[in-house]
């Protein structure tokens, strides 16, 4: 196998570098087209955008000319009426008569009235009394008097809207009320006749508060932009923008001011019908960048495939084989490849050999560590069993029943610990422990020991899931379960004529939470409040192990059974990162 470093050969030849080769090929392809395409695209795009915006603004203004004229006439008529209302406002009958005659001579309006600052309307063309004293809009108008155009529902048909024009009336600089005109709906729907090709698909007008004044048709309401607020739109100048309508369809919107600070128009255009598509610049503006891109793409694909993609693909395949079976191909470095590729391949092979050596040393160290840990667990188990045997001898020589019971309880705890350590050293992977399997062996041994001591006959059931834990968490949990099981085996009993029983359950609750339950038929009643004797020590150990595990430990008691329930979160296994 050759391990020749590419820098030892012709590394100083600048033409061998991949970046230089790609740059030369791309420069040759892009130089003639790039300058022409960039300059032409920039100029034509700016011209097309400017033309399109001006054309759309002009067409939208033309389409909204009817609405502009009607609103401007209404504002002018309201201003003219303000002069007359200053003189006749005090005489309600004369004022009403004048407004009726004015409305009869001007059919374009459907209502004329005068609203004093108090809000009680007594002078109106319809002769009806009305009050706006509690109307929030009117109160805001009193705070900031100005000409306003709003949309209101007609009284005889609430589904149909009309435009109301408010003009302030003042005497010697003091506001006395507002002249009000209502423009008929049939007047607002008279649009200027434009060609179908030059007319937007929809047109609406609105006031500075974003309230829609006029719609060409009810269908236009669905064309309102979903991502724009009309009130915010009125604060900006004339402009065009793209957005989606209420149905999610993309539209081109043109916003323009038709009456300064009073009314605005919004034209809705289909993208395919915009005037920019008829200026004859779209195709030329995009043709040269397209040709430049195609030419550069062809050259770049050839260059990158020839110089980089193919050798990198082979190197990647070799890396994948190494990742799978840790084998390196015995292949000589190809000197015709670019310098960077050869350097990368050499670096990979050097890294692979170093990694194999490091892994071999780590495996030896791990093997030694596992052997030592298993030996430690084995010796601890043997020592605990030896202590148990010594205690057994002590039990046989002891004459006091209380002493025998105390030593026997201590012996049970030691045997439980020995069982835990035996499960640990018998495990193939010392970093993980199956607590379900460990508890099966532990409970079986404790039940057999209890039976050999002449205890009552018990029916033992186990429903234990296979849950894997770290040894640092598995050991205190196993000791906790052993203490709980020892207590339950000691106090399990039954009523006359019934069988005593004890059940163990270990369940995965999801989200890393584990639940352990130990239930037994109630015989002798344990006393959790006792702090003396062996029972008090057992409860202290249960609480201590629960605290160590950050577990929730609870006790349940009924006339038939006694239960201990433990819940805690299992530590998550995170695989160690392997940076190859």
XYZ file of C-alpha atoms in Angstrom:
580
model
C 0.000 0.000 0.000
C 1.288 3.450 -0.948
C 1.164 6.227 1.671
C 2.870 8.848 -0.460
C 1.778 12.328 0.594
C 0.527 14.429 -2.386
C 2.512 17.420 -1.156
C 5.712 15.457 -1.829
C 5.125 15.472 -5.631
C 3.860 18.364 -7.739
C 2.026 20.301 -5.007
C 3.569 23.591 -6.178
C 1.895 23.363 -9.598
C -0.879 25.923 -9.240
C -2.876 24.401 -12.105
C -3.372 21.196 -10.061
C -5.549 22.980 -7.494
C -9.266 22.360 -7.849
C -10.288 25.968 -7.153
C -7.963 27.244 -9.932
C -9.253 24.741 -12.481
C -12.917 25.459 -11.733
C -12.278 29.210 -11.794
C -10.616 29.024 -15.212
C -13.403 26.973 -16.775
C -16.166 29.161 -15.340
C -14.389 32.372 -16.328
C -14.107 31.234 -19.940
C -17.813 30.405 -20.049
C -19.179 33.435 -18.217
C -16.944 36.243 -19.467
C -18.638 36.934 -22.850
C -22.199 36.504 -21.580
C -21.821 37.810 -18.062
C -21.050 41.449 -18.836
C -23.754 41.766 -21.478
C -26.415 39.919 -19.487
C -25.811 41.747 -16.233
C -25.900 45.216 -17.801
C -28.881 44.511 -19.992
C -30.839 42.749 -17.257
C -30.295 45.550 -14.793
C -31.422 48.302 -17.182
C -34.378 46.432 -18.593
C -35.577 45.234 -15.210
C -35.561 48.761 -13.817
C -37.349 50.099 -16.870
C -39.924 47.304 -16.812
C -40.604 47.755 -13.111
C -40.973 51.520 -13.456
C -43.229 51.177 -16.494
C -45.341 48.563 -14.841
C -45.895 50.588 -11.691
C -46.719 53.806 -13.583
C -49.047 51.985 -15.940
C -50.850 50.154 -13.151
C -51.198 53.346 -11.111
C -52.600 55.215 -14.130
C -55.052 52.423 -14.971
C -56.169 52.110 -11.352
C -56.691 55.879 -11.111
C -58.646 55.761 -14.358
C -60.778 52.874 -13.114
C -61.495 54.755 -9.860
C -62.237 58.095 -11.555
C -65.996 57.663 -11.111
C -65.652 57.063 -7.367
C -63.277 60.028 -7.112
C -65.704 62.352 -8.883
C -68.677 61.267 -6.780
C -66.769 61.625 -3.490
C -65.317 64.986 -4.522
C -68.767 66.227 -5.572
C -70.179 65.065 -2.239
C -67.442 66.906 -0.362
C -68.037 70.059 -2.448
C -71.785 69.859 -1.935
C -71.311 69.418 1.816
C -69.062 72.485 1.916
C -71.656 74.512 -0.007
C -74.449 73.331 2.282
C -72.385 74.375 5.294
C -72.752 78.023 4.224
C -76.546 77.755 4.043
C -76.850 75.725 7.244
C -75.128 78.460 9.215
C -78.140 80.731 8.401
C -81.101 78.308 8.606
C -79.997 75.933 11.340
C -81.956 77.749 14.074
C -85.309 77.371 12.217
C -85.923 73.606 12.116
C -88.862 73.820 9.707
C -87.076 76.125 7.294
C -83.938 74.014 7.493
C -85.843 70.772 6.819
C -87.771 72.353 3.927
C -84.564 73.610 2.356
C -82.833 70.237 2.600
C -85.843 68.432 1.075
C -85.893 70.825 -1.846
C -82.142 70.441 -2.270
C -82.449 66.625 -2.262
C -85.292 66.752 -4.795
C -83.173 68.894 -7.153
C -80.064 66.719 -6.669
C -81.039 63.060 -7.243
C -77.486 61.798 -6.900
C -77.851 62.035 -3.088
C -80.182 59.927 -0.973
C -80.001 61.876 2.286
C -79.004 65.375 3.454
C -78.881 66.534 7.082
C -77.297 68.684 9.742
C -75.873 67.147 12.948
C -75.243 69.717 15.719
C -72.457 69.173 18.258
C -75.036 67.861 20.734
C -75.757 64.933 18.391
C -79.585 65.418 18.128
C -80.518 65.513 14.413
C -83.632 67.686 13.861
C -82.838 69.198 10.466
C -82.778 66.438 7.807
C -84.206 65.728 4.396
C -86.303 62.838 5.697
C -87.727 64.915 8.586
C -86.922 62.192 11.113
C -85.442 62.809 14.517
C -82.244 60.926 15.291
C -79.444 61.188 17.825
C -75.723 60.476 17.549
C -74.842 61.661 21.057
C -73.715 58.163 22.134
C -72.117 57.187 18.822
C -68.343 56.563 19.310
C -67.568 57.649 15.742
C -69.368 60.974 16.208
C -67.617 61.582 19.540
C -64.252 60.999 17.880
C -65.241 63.385 15.093
C -66.035 66.082 17.663
C -62.561 65.696 19.176
C -60.913 66.023 15.736
C -63.254 67.874 13.316
C -62.430 67.149 9.674
C -63.952 66.054 6.382
C -64.717 62.348 6.601
C -66.203 59.767 4.258
C -67.583 56.579 5.811
C -69.717 53.616 4.775
C -73.017 52.907 6.540
C -75.834 50.436 6.026
C -79.035 51.835 4.551
C -82.041 51.876 6.841
C -84.445 50.286 4.400
C -81.991 47.531 3.419
C -79.182 46.845 5.979
C -77.397 44.515 3.521
C -76.727 47.469 1.187
C -74.159 50.136 2.143
C -74.030 53.813 1.238
C -71.313 56.447 1.577
C -71.823 59.255 4.099
C -69.903 62.524 3.756
C -69.321 64.608 6.897
C -68.201 68.247 6.591
C -67.628 70.433 9.694
C -69.731 73.609 10.028
C -68.229 76.487 12.049
C -69.323 80.024 12.935
C -66.492 82.482 13.670
C -64.094 79.609 14.194
C -66.337 77.671 16.573
C -67.652 74.245 15.558
C -71.458 74.093 15.576
C -72.038 70.768 13.803
C -71.598 68.780 10.610
C -73.279 68.795 7.213
C -74.036 65.220 6.167
C -74.643 63.821 2.665
C -75.428 60.255 1.677
C -74.412 59.154 -1.836
C -76.753 56.638 -3.455
C -75.464 53.148 -4.172
C -76.399 53.335 -7.851
C -74.136 56.377 -8.208
C -71.160 54.577 -6.627
C -71.405 51.601 -8.951
C -71.042 53.633 -12.140
C -67.445 52.944 -13.160
C -65.650 54.330 -16.162
C -65.813 52.023 -19.131
C -62.290 50.635 -19.652
C -61.238 47.888 -21.973
C -61.434 44.406 -20.509
C -57.696 43.972 -20.964
C -56.893 47.241 -19.133
C -59.334 46.853 -16.243
C -58.427 45.218 -12.919
C -60.286 42.123 -11.804
C -61.485 44.078 -8.787
C -61.552 47.623 -7.446
C -62.425 48.948 -4.011
C -62.132 52.250 -2.188
C -61.572 52.804 1.527
C -61.042 55.599 4.040
C -57.978 56.232 6.282
C -59.468 54.003 9.010
C -59.428 51.035 6.629
C -63.239 50.940 6.224
C -64.285 49.835 2.730
C -66.361 52.510 1.007
C -67.217 50.978 -2.353
C -66.927 47.609 -4.063
C -67.444 47.004 -7.760
C -69.342 43.860 -6.846
C -69.852 41.668 -3.767
C -67.284 39.205 -5.194
C -64.516 41.789 -4.794
C -64.651 41.351 -0.990
C -62.907 37.996 -1.456
C -60.069 39.733 -3.336
C -58.987 41.861 -0.341
C -55.341 41.064 0.531
C -55.111 38.615 3.400
C -51.740 39.846 4.643
C -52.389 43.610 4.591
C -54.393 45.922 6.872
C -56.196 48.580 4.849
C -55.802 51.136 7.633
C -52.016 50.668 7.660
C -51.974 50.625 3.877
C -53.619 54.080 3.800
C -50.727 55.557 5.789
C -48.236 54.774 3.035
C -47.904 56.339 -0.377
C -48.979 54.943 -3.722
C -47.332 51.613 -4.400
C -47.739 48.130 -5.838
C -47.255 44.856 -3.986
C -47.891 41.122 -4.277
C -50.077 39.294 -1.774
C -52.669 36.525 -1.535
C -56.390 37.216 -1.493
C -58.887 35.716 0.929
C -59.042 32.538 -1.201
C -55.260 32.115 -1.103
C -54.707 33.153 -4.746
C -51.732 35.367 -5.596
C -52.687 38.843 -6.837
C -50.929 42.079 -7.760
C -52.357 45.010 -5.774
C -52.092 48.706 -6.683
C -52.727 51.254 -3.936
C -53.323 54.892 -4.847
C -54.817 57.990 -3.224
C -57.920 59.302 -5.040
C -58.934 62.085 -2.572
C -56.022 63.349 -0.435
C -56.256 62.126 3.179
C -59.921 61.128 2.663
C -60.288 58.231 0.198
C -57.994 55.636 -1.350
C -58.386 53.061 -4.110
C -57.037 49.510 -4.298
C -56.886 47.837 -7.700
C -56.594 44.042 -7.909
C -54.859 42.564 -10.958
C -54.262 39.065 -12.223
C -50.531 38.403 -12.476
C -50.868 37.246 -16.079
C -52.815 40.390 -17.034
C -50.399 43.019 -15.715
C -49.222 45.590 -18.250
C -45.564 44.657 -17.652
C -46.154 41.487 -19.638
C -47.098 43.607 -22.658
C -44.081 45.924 -22.694
C -41.933 43.463 -24.590
C -39.073 43.434 -22.087
C -39.719 40.371 -19.979
C -38.306 37.861 -22.416
C -35.152 39.805 -23.370
C -34.472 40.692 -19.739
C -34.478 37.057 -18.690
C -32.989 35.585 -21.858
C -29.389 36.596 -21.282
C -29.204 35.464 -17.631
C -30.785 32.201 -18.720
C -28.202 31.671 -21.460
C -25.429 32.606 -19.053
C -26.753 30.175 -16.482
C -27.113 27.332 -19.002
C -23.611 27.833 -20.359
C -22.047 28.120 -16.926
C -24.044 25.139 -15.685
C -22.830 22.934 -18.518
C -19.209 23.895 -17.989
C -19.478 23.684 -14.196
C -21.110 20.254 -14.284
C -18.387 18.912 -16.576
C -15.587 20.497 -14.570
C -16.865 19.536 -11.146
C -17.743 16.004 -12.223
C -14.392 15.481 -13.906
C -12.247 17.092 -11.256
C -14.139 16.627 -7.993
C -17.355 14.608 -8.035
C -15.976 11.375 -9.455
C -12.856 11.139 -7.248
C -14.809 12.288 -4.199
C -17.450 9.643 -4.904
C -14.790 6.950 -4.912
C -13.247 8.328 -1.741
C -16.699 8.474 -0.110
C -17.330 4.835 -1.008
C -14.016 3.897 0.581
C -14.941 5.854 3.716
C -18.306 4.070 3.933
C -16.606 0.693 3.642
C -14.236 1.713 6.401
C -17.137 2.827 8.597
C -18.886 -0.542 8.095
C -16.082 -3.111 8.369
C -13.015 -0.996 9.280
C -11.165 -2.059 6.126
C -8.995 0.182 3.946
C -8.461 -0.554 0.263
C -4.879 -1.200 -0.872
C -4.941 1.341 -3.699
C -2.142 3.587 -5.011
C -2.862 7.343 -5.030
C -3.694 8.673 -8.518
C -1.341 11.570 -9.304
C -3.586 12.919 -12.079
C -6.206 13.979 -9.567
C -6.270 17.538 -8.204
C -3.974 18.333 -5.335
C -6.798 18.876 -2.838
C -8.378 15.485 -3.600
C -5.088 13.650 -3.185
C -4.408 15.508 0.051
C -7.866 14.615 1.328
C -7.396 10.934 0.494
C -4.013 10.870 2.195
C -5.462 12.555 5.284
C -8.304 10.041 5.393
C -5.980 7.076 5.261
C -3.693 8.525 7.919
C -6.696 9.234 10.128
C -8.138 5.759 9.529
C -4.920 4.004 10.603
C -4.654 6.227 13.680
C -8.299 5.529 14.487
C -7.841 1.778 14.192
C -4.891 1.928 16.570
C -6.818 4.076 19.044
C -9.862 1.784 18.892
C -7.682 -1.240 19.517
C -6.177 0.405 22.601
C -9.616 1.510 23.806
C -11.054 -1.993 23.357
C -8.176 -3.456 25.371
C -8.701 -0.857 28.094
C -12.463 -1.469 28.121
C -11.948 -5.207 28.266
C -9.609 -4.814 31.223
C -12.067 -2.443 32.907
C -14.947 -4.908 32.472
C -12.856 -7.747 33.832
C -11.879 -5.697 36.875
C -15.472 -4.545 37.494
C -16.802 -8.073 37.193
C -14.123 -9.241 39.589
C -15.089 -6.503 42.047
C -18.782 -7.354 41.821
C -17.951 -11.059 42.185
C -15.782 -10.494 45.263
C -18.420 -8.211 46.826
C -21.051 -10.871 46.209
C -18.845 -13.575 47.758
C -18.067 -11.397 50.779
C -21.761 -10.642 51.305
C -22.589 -14.340 51.073
C -19.786 -15.057 53.551
C -21.252 -12.471 55.925
C -24.660 -14.094 55.428
C -23.208 -17.503 56.338
C -21.579 -16.071 59.475
C -24.903 -14.498 60.448
C -26.609 -17.826 59.832
C -24.233 -19.424 62.314
C -25.021 -16.634 64.754
C -28.750 -17.289 64.335
C -28.309 -20.978 65.169
C -26.333 -20.181 68.343
C -28.649 -17.408 69.496
C -31.368 -18.245 72.092
C -33.371 -14.999 71.974
C -36.228 -14.929 69.402
C -35.882 -11.158 69.093
C -32.171 -11.469 68.324
C -32.815 -14.193 65.752
C -35.502 -12.073 64.040
C -33.256 -9.006 63.929
C -30.275 -10.947 62.540
C -32.530 -12.723 60.033
C -33.877 -9.383 58.734
C -30.337 -8.095 58.415
C -29.362 -11.296 56.636
C -32.206 -10.826 54.148
C -30.944 -7.355 53.335
C -27.405 -8.665 52.814
C -28.661 -11.463 50.554
C -30.578 -8.875 48.528
C -27.400 -6.857 48.069
C -25.517 -10.015 47.092
C -28.147 -10.795 44.481
C -27.783 -7.298 43.016
C -24.010 -7.637 42.701
C -24.347 -11.119 41.207
C -26.678 -9.710 38.513
C -24.169 -6.953 37.798
C -21.131 -9.175 37.258
C -23.163 -11.680 35.223
C -24.331 -8.894 32.877
C -22.561 -8.772 29.508
C -22.723 -4.948 29.328
C -21.684 -3.460 32.653
C -22.829 0.007 31.594
C -26.481 -1.130 31.455
C -28.567 -3.334 33.686
C -31.942 -5.000 33.067
C -33.697 -4.258 36.355
C -36.703 -6.363 35.412
C -34.563 -9.498 35.191
C -32.651 -8.491 38.352
C -35.876 -8.090 40.356
C -37.244 -11.464 39.200
C -34.193 -13.219 40.614
C -34.198 -11.068 43.762
C -37.880 -11.627 44.584
C -37.625 -15.352 43.836
C -34.678 -15.671 46.232
C -36.370 -13.640 48.973
C -39.568 -15.705 48.669
C -37.593 -18.964 48.808
C -35.671 -17.740 51.874
C -38.911 -16.792 53.592
C -40.383 -20.195 52.823
C -37.290 -21.999 54.177
C -37.673 -20.100 57.470
C -41.079 -21.679 57.996
C -43.170 -18.640 57.126
C -46.793 -18.861 55.966
C -47.528 -20.148 52.493
C -47.653 -17.272 50.033
C -48.793 -16.959 46.437
C -46.252 -14.729 44.687
C -47.016 -13.092 41.322
C -44.672 -10.904 39.293
C -45.439 -8.642 36.316
C -42.090 -6.973 35.573
C -41.207 -5.132 32.366
C -37.648 -5.318 31.052
C -36.334 -1.826 31.812
C -32.679 -0.928 31.296
C -30.914 1.447 33.703
C -27.452 2.686 34.514
C -25.871 0.729 37.395
C -25.672 3.968 39.443
C -29.460 4.090 39.365
C -30.183 0.356 39.216
C -28.332 -0.490 42.469
C -30.236 1.914 44.798
C -33.510 0.956 43.092
C -32.800 -2.759 43.582
C -31.985 -2.136 47.263
C -35.196 -0.123 47.599
C -37.228 -2.916 45.976
C -35.489 -5.491 48.177
C -36.377 -3.571 51.341
C -39.995 -3.154 50.233
C -40.257 -6.846 49.324
C -38.693 -7.915 52.623
C -41.224 -5.851 54.583
C -44.138 -7.151 52.503
C -43.020 -10.788 52.901
C -42.780 -10.276 56.650
C -46.215 -8.726 57.104
C -48.224 -10.505 54.377
C -51.103 -12.437 55.825
C -54.723 -13.314 55.242
C -58.018 -13.789 56.935
C -58.894 -17.306 58.163
C -59.685 -19.582 55.282
C -58.067 -17.334 52.659
C -54.717 -17.595 50.888
C -52.022 -15.046 51.605
C -50.552 -13.412 48.531
C -48.036 -10.832 47.388
C -47.638 -9.237 43.930
C -44.861 -7.207 42.312
C -45.315 -4.994 39.241
C -42.784 -2.906 37.306
C -44.225 -0.828 34.438
C -42.919 1.737 31.984
C -45.334 4.706 32.142
C -43.846 6.465 29.103
C -41.688 9.608 28.897
C -39.006 7.811 30.891
C -41.182 7.394 34.019
C -41.140 4.002 35.776
C -43.707 2.782 38.332
C -43.035 -0.011 40.831
C -45.824 -1.506 42.971
C -45.670 -4.065 45.757
C -49.027 -5.262 47.104
C -49.718 -7.910 49.729
C -52.731 -9.322 51.513
C -53.115 -7.723 54.914
C -52.078 -9.788 57.903
C -50.059 -8.148 60.633
C -50.426 -4.415 60.143
C -47.135 -2.521 59.677
C -46.836 0.695 61.631
C -45.241 3.425 59.486
C -45.212 5.855 62.378
C -42.962 3.613 64.452
C -39.333 4.688 64.519
C -38.102 1.893 66.800
C -37.077 -1.617 65.967
C -36.583 -3.275 62.610
C -39.789 -1.950 61.066
C -38.718 1.640 61.728
C -35.309 0.926 60.197
C -36.965 -0.537 57.099
C -39.086 2.536 56.565
C -36.041 4.738 57.064
C -34.166 2.769 54.419
C -37.116 2.988 52.018
C -37.275 6.756 52.448
C -33.486 7.094 52.097
C -33.373 5.083 48.853
C -36.407 7.018 47.519
C -34.630 10.307 48.211
C -31.494 9.040 46.481
C -33.571 8.177 43.386
C -35.651 11.413 43.560
C -38.662 9.091 43.612
C -42.226 9.576 44.812
C -43.000 6.880 47.383
C -46.547 6.429 48.670
C -48.354 3.894 50.867
C -51.911 2.650 50.362
C -53.923 0.552 52.762
C -57.362 -1.019 52.589
C -59.032 -3.709 54.731
C -57.813 -6.359 52.268
C -54.334 -5.218 51.166
C -51.338 -3.018 51.807
C -49.385 -1.409 48.936
C -46.183 0.560 48.412
C -45.949 2.556 45.151
C -42.736 4.109 43.844
C -42.459 6.327 40.732
C -39.345 7.998 39.352
C -37.742 9.039 36.084
C -35.199 6.717 34.483
C -31.988 8.366 33.353
C -31.754 8.580 29.571
C -29.031 6.756 27.679
C -27.039 9.039 25.420
C -24.648 7.261 23.077
C -21.121 8.579 23.177
C -20.185 10.554 20.087
C -17.616 8.948 17.824
C -15.669 11.562 15.885
C -14.025 9.688 13.084
